[in-house]
Coordinates of N, CA, C and O in Angstrom, one line a residue:
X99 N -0.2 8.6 -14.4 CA 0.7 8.4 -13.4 C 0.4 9.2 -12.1 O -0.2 10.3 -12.2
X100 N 0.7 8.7 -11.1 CA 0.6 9.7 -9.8 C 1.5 10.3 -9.6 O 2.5 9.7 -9.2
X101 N 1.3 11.9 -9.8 CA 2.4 12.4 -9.6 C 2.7 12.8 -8.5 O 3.8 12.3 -8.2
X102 N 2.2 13.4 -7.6 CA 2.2 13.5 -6.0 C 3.3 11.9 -5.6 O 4.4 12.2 -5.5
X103 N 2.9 10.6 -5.5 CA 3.7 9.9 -5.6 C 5.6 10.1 -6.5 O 6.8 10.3 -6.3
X104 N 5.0 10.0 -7.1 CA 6.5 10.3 -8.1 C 7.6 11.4 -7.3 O 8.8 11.3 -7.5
X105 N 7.0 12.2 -6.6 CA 7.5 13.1 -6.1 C 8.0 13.2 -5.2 O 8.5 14.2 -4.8
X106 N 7.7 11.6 -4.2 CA 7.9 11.2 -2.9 C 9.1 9.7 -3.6 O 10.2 9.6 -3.1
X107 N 8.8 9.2 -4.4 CA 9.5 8.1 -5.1 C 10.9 8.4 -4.2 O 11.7 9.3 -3.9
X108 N 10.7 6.5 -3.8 CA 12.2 6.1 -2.7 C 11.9 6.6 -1.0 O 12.9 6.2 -0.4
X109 N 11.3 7.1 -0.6 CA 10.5 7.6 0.5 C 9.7 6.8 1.2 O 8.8 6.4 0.5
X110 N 9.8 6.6 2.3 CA 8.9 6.0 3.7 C 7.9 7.0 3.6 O 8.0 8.2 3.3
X111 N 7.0 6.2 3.8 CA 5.7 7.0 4.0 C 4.5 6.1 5.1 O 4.8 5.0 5.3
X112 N 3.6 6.5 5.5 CA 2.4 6.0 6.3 C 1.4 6.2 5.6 O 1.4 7.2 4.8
X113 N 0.2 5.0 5.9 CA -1.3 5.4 5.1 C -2.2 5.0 5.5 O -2.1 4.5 6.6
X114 N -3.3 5.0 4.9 CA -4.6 4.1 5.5 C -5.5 3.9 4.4 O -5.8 4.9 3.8
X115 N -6.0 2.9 4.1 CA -6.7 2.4 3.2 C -8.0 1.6 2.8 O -8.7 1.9 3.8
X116 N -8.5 1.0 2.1 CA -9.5 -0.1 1.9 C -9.0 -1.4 1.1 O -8.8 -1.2 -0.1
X117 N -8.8 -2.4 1.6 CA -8.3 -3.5 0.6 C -9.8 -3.4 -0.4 O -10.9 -3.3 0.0
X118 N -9.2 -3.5 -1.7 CA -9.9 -3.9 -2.7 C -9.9 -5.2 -3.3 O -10.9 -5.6 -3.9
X119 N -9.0 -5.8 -3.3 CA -9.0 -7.2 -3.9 C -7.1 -7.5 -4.3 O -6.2 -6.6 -4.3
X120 N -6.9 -8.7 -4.7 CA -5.3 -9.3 -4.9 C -5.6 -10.3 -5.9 O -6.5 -11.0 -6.3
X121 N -4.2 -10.2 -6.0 CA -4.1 -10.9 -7.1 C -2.8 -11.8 -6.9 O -2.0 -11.5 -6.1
X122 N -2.5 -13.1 -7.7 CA -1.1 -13.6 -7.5 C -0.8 -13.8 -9.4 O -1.4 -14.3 -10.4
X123 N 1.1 -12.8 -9.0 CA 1.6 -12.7 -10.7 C 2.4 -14.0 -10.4 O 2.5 -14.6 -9.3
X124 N 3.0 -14.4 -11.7 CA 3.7 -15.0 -12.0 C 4.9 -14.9 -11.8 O 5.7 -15.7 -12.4
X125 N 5.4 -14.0 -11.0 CA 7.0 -13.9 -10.6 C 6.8 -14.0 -8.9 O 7.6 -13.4 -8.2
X126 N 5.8 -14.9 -8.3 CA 6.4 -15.2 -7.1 C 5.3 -13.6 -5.9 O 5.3 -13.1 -4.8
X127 N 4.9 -13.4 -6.6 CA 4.5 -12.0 -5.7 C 3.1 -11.8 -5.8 O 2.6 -12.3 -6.8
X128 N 2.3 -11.2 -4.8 CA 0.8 -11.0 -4.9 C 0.5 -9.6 -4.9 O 0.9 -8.9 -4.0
X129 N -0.1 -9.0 -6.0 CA -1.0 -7.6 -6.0 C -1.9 -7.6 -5.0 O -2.6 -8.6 -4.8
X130 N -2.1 -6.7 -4.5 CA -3.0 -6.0 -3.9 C -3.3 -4.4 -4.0 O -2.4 -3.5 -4.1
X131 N -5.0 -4.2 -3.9 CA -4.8 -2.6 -4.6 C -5.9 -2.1 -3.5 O -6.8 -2.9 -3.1
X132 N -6.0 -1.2 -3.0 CA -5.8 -0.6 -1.7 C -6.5 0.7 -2.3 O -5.9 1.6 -3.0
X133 N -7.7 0.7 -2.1 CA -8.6 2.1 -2.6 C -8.3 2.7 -1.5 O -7.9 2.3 -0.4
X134 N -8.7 4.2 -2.0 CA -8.9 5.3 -1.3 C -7.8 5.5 -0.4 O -8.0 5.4 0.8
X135 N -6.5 5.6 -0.9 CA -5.0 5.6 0.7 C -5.0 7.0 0.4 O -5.2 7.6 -0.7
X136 N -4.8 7.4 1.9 CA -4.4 8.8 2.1 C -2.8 8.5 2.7 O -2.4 7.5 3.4
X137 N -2.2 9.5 2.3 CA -0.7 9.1 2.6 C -0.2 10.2 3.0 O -0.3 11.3 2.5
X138 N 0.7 9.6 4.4 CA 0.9 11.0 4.6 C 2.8 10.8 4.9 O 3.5 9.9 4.6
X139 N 3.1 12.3 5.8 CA 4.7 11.9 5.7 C 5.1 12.0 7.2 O 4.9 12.9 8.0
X140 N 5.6 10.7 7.4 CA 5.8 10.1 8.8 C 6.5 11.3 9.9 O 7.4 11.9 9.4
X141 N 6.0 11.5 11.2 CA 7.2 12.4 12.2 C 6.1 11.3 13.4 O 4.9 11.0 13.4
X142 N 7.2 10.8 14.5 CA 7.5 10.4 15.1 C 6.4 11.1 16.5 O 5.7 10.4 17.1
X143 N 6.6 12.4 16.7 CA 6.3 13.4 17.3 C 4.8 13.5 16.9 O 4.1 14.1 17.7
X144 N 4.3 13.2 16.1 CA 2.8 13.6 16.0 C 1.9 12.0 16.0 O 2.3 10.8 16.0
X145 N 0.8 12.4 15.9 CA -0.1 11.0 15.8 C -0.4 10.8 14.5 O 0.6 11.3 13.9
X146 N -1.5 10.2 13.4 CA -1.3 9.6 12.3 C -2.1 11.3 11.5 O -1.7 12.2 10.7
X147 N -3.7 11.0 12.3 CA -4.7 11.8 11.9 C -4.1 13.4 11.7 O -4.8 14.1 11.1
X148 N -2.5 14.0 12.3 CA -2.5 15.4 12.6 C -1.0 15.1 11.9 O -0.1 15.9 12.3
X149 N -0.6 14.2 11.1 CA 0.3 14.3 10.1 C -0.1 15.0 8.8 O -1.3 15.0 8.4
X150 N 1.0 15.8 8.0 CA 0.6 16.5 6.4 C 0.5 15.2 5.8 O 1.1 14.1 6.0
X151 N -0.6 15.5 5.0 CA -1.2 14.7 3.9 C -0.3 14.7 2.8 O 0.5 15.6 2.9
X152 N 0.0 14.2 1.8 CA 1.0 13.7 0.8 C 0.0 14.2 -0.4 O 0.0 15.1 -1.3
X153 N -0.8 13.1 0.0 CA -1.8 12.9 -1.1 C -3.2 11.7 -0.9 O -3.1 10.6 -0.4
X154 N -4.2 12.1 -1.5 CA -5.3 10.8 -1.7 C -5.3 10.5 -2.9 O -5.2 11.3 -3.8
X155 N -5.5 9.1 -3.0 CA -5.5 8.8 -4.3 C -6.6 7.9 -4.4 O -7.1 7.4 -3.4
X156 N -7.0 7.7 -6.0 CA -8.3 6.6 -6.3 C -7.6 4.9 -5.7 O -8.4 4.1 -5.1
X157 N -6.4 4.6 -5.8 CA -6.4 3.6 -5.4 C -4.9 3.6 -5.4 O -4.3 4.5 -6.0
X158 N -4.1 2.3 -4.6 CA -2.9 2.1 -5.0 C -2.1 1.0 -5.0 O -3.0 0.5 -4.4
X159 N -1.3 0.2 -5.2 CA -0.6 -1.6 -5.6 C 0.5 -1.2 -4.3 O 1.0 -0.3 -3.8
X160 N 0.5 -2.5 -4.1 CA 1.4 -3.0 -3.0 C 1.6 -4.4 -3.9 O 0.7 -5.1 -4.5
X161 N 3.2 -4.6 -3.8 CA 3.4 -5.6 -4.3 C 3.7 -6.4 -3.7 O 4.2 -5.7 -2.9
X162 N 4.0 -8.0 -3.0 CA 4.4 -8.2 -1.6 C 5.2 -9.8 -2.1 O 4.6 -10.2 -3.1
X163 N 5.9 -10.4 -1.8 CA 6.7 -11.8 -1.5 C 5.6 -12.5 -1.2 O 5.4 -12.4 0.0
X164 N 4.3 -13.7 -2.0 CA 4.1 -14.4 -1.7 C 4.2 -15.1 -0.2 O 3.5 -15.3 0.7
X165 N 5.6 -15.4 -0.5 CA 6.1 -16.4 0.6 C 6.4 -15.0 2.3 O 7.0 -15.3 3.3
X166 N 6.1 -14.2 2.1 CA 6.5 -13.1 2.9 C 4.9 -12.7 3.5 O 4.9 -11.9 4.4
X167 N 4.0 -13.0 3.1 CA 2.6 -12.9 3.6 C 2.2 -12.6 4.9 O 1.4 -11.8 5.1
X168 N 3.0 -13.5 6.0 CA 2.4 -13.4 7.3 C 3.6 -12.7 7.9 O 3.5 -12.8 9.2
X169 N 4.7 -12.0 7.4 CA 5.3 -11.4 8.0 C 4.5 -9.5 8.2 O 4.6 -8.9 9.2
X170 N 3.9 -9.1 7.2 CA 3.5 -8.1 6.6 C 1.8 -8.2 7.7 O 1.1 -7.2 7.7
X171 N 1.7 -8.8 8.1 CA 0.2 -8.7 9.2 C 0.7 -8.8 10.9 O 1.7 -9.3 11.4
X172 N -0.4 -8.1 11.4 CA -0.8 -8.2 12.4 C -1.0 -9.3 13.4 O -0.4 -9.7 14.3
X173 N -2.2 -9.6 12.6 CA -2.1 -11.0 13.0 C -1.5 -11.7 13.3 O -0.4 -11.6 12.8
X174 N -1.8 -12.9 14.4 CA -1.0 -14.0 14.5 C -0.3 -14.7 13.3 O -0.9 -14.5 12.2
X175 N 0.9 -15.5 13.2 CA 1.4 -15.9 12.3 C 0.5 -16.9 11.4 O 0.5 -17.1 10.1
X176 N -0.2 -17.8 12.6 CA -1.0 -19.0 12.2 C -2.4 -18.0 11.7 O -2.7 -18.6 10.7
X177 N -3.1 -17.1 11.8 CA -4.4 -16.6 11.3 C -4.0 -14.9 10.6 O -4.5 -13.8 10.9
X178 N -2.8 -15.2 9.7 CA -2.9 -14.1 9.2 C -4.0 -14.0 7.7 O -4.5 -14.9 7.0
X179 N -4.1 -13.0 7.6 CA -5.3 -13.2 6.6 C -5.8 -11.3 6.0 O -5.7 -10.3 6.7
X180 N -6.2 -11.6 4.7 CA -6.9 -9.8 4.7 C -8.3 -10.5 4.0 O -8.7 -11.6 3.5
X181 N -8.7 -9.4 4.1 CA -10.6 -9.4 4.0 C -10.8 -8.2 2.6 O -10.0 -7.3 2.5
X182 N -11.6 -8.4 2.0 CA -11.7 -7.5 1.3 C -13.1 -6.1 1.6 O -14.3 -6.3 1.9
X183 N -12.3 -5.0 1.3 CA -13.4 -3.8 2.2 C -12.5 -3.6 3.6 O -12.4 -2.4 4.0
X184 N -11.8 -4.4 4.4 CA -11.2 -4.2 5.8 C -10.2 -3.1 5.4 O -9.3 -3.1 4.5
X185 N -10.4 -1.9 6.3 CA -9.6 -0.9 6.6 C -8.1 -1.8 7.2 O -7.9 -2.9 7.8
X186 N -7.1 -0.6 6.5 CA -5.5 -1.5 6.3 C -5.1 0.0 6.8 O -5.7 1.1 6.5
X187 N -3.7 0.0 7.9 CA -3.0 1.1 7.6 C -1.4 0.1 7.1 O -1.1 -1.1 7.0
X188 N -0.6 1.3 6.9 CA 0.4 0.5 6.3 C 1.4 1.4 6.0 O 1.2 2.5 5.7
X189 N 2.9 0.9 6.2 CA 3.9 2.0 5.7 C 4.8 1.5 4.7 O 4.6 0.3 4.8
X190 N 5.6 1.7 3.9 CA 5.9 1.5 2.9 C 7.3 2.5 1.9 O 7.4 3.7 2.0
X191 N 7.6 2.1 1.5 CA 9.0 2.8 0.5 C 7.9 3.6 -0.7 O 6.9 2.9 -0.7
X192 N 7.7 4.3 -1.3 CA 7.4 4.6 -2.5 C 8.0 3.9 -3.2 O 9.1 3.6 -2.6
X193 N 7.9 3.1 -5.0 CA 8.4 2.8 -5.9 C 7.7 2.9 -7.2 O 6.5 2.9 -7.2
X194 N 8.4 2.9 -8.1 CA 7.9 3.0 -9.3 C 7.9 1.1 -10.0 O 8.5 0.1 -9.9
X195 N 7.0 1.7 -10.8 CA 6.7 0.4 -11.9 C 6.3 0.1 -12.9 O 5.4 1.0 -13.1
X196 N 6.4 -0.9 -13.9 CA 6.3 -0.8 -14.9 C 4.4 -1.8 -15.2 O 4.1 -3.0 -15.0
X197 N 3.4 -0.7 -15.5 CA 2.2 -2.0 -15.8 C 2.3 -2.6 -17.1 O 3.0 -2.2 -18.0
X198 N 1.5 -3.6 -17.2 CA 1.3 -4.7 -18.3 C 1.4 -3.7 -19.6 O 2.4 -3.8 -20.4
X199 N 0.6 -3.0 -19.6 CA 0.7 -2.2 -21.0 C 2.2 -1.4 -21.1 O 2.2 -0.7 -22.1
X200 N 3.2 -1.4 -20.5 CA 4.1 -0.7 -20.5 C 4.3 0.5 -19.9 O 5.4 0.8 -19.9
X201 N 3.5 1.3 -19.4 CA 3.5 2.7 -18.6 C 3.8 2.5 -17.5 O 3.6 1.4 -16.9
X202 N 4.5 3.6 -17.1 CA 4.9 3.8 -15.1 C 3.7 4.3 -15.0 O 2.9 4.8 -15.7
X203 N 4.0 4.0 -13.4 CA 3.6 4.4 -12.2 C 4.0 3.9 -11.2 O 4.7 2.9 -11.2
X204 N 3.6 4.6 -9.8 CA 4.3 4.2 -8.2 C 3.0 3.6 -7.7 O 1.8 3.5 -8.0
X205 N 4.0 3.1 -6.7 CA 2.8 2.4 -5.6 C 3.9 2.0 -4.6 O 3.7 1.4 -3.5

């Protein structure tokens, strides 16, 4: 488990990452796992690079609404899209979850 996460659990946070690859589950939602995010804890008043670090981790899940896809990009609505390897920043709630084998963990 990541505990550094766990400890932020329910918390906005900011990050930056590497898409690694997605996936689509059967409840309507797509994985995506996001190597190398450094996470840090949002103030307003500073810029991203001169924010406290949270934590780095080996990788991390973002779970997202299929049908919610092009809301979640940059991109135009009509050429939203991710690449895999393309640097992501991204902000996000901390949450916990249950994987396939049964164990928590956040993302």
């Amino acid at each position: 488990m990541r505990e550094k996460l766990f400890e932020i659990s329910d918390q906005f946070v900011l990050g930056v990452g590497w898409i690694d690859g997605w996936w689509d589950l059967n409840d309507g939602t797509r994985r995506y796992c996001i190597k190398n995010p450094i996470i840090k804890k949002p103030n307003r008043d500073f810029l991203f690079d001169d924010l406290p670090t949270i934590t780095k981790e080996d990788h991390i899940n973002f779970f997202l609404p299929k049908e919610d896809f092009n809301e979640y990009c940059v991109y135009t609505k009509q050429n939203a899209k991710f690449e895999r390897f393309e640097k992501i920043n991204f902000s996000g709630i901390v949450k916990g979850y249950t994987r396939k084998d049964g164990s928590s963990d956040f993302g």
